[in-house]
Coordinates of N, CA and C in Angstrom, one line a residue:
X1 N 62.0 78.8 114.3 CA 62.5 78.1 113.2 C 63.7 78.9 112.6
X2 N 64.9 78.4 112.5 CA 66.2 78.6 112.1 C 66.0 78.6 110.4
X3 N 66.3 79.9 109.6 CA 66.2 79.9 108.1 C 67.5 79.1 107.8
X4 N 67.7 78.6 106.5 CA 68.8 78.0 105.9 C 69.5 78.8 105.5
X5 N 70.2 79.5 105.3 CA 70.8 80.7 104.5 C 71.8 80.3 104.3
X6 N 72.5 80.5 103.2 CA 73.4 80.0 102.5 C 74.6 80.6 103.0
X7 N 75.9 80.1 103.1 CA 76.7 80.7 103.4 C 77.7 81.6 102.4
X8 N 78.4 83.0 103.5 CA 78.9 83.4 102.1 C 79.6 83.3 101.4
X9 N 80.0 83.4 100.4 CA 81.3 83.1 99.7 C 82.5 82.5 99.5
X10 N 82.5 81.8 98.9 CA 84.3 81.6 99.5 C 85.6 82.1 98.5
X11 N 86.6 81.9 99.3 CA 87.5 82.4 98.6 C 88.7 81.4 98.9
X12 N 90.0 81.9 98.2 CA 90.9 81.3 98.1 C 92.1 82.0 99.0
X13 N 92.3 81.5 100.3 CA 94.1 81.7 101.2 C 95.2 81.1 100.6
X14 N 96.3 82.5 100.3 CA 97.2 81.9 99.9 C 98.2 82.3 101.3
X15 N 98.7 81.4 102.0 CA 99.6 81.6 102.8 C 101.4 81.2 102.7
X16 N 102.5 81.8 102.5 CA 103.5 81.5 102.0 C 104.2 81.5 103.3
X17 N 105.1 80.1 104.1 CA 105.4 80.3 105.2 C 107.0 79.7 105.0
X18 N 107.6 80.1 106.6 CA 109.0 79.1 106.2 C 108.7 77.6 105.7
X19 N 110.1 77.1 105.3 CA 109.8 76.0 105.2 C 110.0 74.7 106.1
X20 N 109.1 73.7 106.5 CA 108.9 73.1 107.4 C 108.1 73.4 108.7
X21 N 107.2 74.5 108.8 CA 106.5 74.8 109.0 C 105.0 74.7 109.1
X22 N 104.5 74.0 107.6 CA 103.6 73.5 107.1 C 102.2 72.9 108.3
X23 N 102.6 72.2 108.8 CA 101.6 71.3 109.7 C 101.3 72.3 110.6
X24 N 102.2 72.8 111.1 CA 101.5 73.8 112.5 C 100.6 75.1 111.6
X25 N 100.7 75.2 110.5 CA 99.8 76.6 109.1 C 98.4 75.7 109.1
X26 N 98.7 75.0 108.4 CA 97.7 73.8 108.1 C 96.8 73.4 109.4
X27 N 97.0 73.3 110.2 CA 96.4 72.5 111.3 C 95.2 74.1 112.1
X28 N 96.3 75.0 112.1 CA 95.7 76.2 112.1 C 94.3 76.8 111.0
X29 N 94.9 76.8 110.0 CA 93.6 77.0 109.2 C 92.4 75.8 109.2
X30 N 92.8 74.6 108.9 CA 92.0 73.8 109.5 C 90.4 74.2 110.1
X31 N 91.6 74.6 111.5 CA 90.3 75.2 112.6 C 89.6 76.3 112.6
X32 N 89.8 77.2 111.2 CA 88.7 77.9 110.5 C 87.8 77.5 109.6
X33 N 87.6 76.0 109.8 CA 86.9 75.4 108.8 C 87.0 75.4 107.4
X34 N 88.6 75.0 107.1 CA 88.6 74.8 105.7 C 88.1 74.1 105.4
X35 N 87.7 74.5 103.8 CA 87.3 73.3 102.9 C 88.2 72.6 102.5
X36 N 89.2 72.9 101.8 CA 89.8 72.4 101.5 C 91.6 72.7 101.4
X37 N 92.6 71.8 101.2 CA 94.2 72.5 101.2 C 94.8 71.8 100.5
X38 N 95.9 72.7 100.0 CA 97.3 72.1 99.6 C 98.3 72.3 100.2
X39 N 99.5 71.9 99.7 CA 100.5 72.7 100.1 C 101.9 72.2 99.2
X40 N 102.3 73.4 98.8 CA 103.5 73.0 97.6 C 104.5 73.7 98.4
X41 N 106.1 73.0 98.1 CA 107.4 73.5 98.6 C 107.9 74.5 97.4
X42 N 108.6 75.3 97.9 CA 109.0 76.2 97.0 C 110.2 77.1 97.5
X43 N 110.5 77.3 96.0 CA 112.3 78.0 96.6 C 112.3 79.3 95.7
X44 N 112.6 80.4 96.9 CA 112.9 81.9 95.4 C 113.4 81.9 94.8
X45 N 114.2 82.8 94.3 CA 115.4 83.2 93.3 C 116.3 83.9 93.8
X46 N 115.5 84.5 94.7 CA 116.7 85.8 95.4 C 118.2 85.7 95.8
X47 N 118.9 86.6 95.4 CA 120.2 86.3 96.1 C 120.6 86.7 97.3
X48 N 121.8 85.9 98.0 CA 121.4 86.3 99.5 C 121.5 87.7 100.2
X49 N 122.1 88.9 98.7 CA 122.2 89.6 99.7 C 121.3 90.6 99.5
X50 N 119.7 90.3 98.7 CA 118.4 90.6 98.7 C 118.0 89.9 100.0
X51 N 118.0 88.5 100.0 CA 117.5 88.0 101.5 C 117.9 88.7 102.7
X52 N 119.3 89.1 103.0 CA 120.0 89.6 104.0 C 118.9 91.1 104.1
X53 N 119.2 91.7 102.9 CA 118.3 93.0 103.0 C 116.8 92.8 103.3
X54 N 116.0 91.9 103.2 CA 114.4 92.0 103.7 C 114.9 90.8 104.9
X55 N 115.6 90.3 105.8 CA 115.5 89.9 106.7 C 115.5 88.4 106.9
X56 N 115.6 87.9 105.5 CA 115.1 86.2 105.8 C 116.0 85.5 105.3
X57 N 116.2 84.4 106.6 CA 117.3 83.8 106.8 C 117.5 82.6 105.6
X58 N 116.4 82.2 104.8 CA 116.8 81.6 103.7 C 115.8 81.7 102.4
X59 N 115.6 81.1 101.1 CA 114.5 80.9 100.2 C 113.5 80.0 99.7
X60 N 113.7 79.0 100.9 CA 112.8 77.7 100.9 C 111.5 78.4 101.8
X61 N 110.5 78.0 101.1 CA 109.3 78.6 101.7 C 107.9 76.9 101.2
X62 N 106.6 77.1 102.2 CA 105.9 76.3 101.7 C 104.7 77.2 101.4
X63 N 103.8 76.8 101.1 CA 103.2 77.7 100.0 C 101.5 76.7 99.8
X64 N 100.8 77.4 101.3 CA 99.7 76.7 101.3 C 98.4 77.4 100.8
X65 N 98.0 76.6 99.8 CA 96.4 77.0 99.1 C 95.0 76.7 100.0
X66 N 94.4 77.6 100.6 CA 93.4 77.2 101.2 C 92.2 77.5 100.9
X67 N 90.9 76.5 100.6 CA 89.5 77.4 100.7 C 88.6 78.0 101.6
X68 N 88.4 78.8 101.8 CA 87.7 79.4 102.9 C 86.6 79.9 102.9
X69 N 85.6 80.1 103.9 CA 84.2 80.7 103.7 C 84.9 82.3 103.8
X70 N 84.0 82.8 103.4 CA 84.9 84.4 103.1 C 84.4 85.0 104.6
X71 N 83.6 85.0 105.5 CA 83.3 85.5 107.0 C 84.5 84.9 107.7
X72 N 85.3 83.8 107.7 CA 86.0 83.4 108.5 C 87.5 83.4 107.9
X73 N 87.7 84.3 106.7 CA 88.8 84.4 106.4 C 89.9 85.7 107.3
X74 N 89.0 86.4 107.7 CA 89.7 88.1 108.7 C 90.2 87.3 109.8
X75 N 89.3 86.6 110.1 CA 90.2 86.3 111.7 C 91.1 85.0 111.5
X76 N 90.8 84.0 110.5 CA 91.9 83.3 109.9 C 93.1 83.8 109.6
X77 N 93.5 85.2 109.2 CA 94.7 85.5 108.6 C 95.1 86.6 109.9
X78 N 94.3 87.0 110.8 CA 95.0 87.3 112.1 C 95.4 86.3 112.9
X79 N 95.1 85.1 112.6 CA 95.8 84.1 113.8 C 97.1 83.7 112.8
X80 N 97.1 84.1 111.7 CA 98.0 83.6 111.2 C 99.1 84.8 111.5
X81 N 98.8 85.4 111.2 CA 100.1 86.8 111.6 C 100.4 86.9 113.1
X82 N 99.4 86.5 114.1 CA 99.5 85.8 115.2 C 100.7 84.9 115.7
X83 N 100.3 84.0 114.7 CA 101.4 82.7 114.7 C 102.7 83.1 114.2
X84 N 102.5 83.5 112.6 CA 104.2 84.1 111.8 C 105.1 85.3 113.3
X85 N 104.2 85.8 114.3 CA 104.9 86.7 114.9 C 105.5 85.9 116.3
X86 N 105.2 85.0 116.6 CA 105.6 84.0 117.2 C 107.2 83.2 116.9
X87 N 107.3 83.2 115.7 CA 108.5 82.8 115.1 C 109.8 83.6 115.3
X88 N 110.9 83.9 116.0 CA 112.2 84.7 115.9 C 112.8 84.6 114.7
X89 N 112.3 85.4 114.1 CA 113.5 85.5 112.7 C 113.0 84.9 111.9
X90 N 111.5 84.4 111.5 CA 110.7 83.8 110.6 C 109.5 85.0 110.1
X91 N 109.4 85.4 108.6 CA 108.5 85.7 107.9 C 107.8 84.9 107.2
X92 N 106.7 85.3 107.0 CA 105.7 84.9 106.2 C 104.4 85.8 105.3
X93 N 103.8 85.3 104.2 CA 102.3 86.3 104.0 C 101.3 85.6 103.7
X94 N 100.2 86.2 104.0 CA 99.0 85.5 103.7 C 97.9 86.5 103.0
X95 N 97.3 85.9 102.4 CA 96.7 86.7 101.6 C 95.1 85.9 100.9
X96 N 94.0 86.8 100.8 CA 92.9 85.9 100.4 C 92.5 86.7 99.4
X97 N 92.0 85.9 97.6 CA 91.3 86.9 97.0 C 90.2 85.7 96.6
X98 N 89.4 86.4 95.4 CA 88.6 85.5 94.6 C 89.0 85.8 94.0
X99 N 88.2 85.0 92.1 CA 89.2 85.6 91.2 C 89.2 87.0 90.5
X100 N 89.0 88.0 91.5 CA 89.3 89.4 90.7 C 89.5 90.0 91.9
X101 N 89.7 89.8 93.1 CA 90.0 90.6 94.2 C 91.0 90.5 95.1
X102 N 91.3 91.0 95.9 CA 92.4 90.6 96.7 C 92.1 91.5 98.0
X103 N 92.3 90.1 99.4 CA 91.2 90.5 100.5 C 92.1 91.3 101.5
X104 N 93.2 90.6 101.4 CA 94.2 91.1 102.7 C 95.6 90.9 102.5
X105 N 96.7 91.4 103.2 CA 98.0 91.0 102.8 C 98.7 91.8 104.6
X106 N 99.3 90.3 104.9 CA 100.1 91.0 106.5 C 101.5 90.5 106.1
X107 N 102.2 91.0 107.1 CA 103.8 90.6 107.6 C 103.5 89.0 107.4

């Protein structure tokens, strides 16, 4: 007999990626069994020659909110740095907390 045990925790992925990007982030997390997603467009403030100095080729970024069981959030945000390292000349961060913690933070 298999117990029911509740699953543990969840938490909230914030992943900030280029923009236009979106679908291939999303489709990815996805397949860690999210609960649930958003995703807002968004633009920094930086000027370009702060961008030029950290490396990124512009300030349009998308900016996806994801729910997550908190066991399947570590290897979630390695496929994601996975993926951001895939990109030539594309950064990104991802990051998972609840509301008083903060779980991880990559390139």
């Amino acid at each position: 007999m298999v117990d029911n045990i509740a699953p543990k925790g969840l938490k909230v992925l914030f992943t900030i990626i280029p923009h236009g990007k979106k679908e291939v982030f999303m489709d990815l997390i996805e397949s860690f069994d999210s609960n649930a997603q958003m995703c807002f467009y968004s633009k920094g403030t930086a000027s370009n020659d702060l961008l030029n100095l950290l490396g990124l080729l512009n300030n349009q970024r998308d900016v996806i909110v994801s729910i997550l069981r908190e066991d399947k959030v570590g290897d979630c945000i390695l496929a994601i740095e996975d993926k951001l390292n895939s990109f030539k000349h594309e950064k990104g961060i991802s990051f998972a907390s609840t509301s008083n913690t903060s779980s991880a933070v990559i390139k």
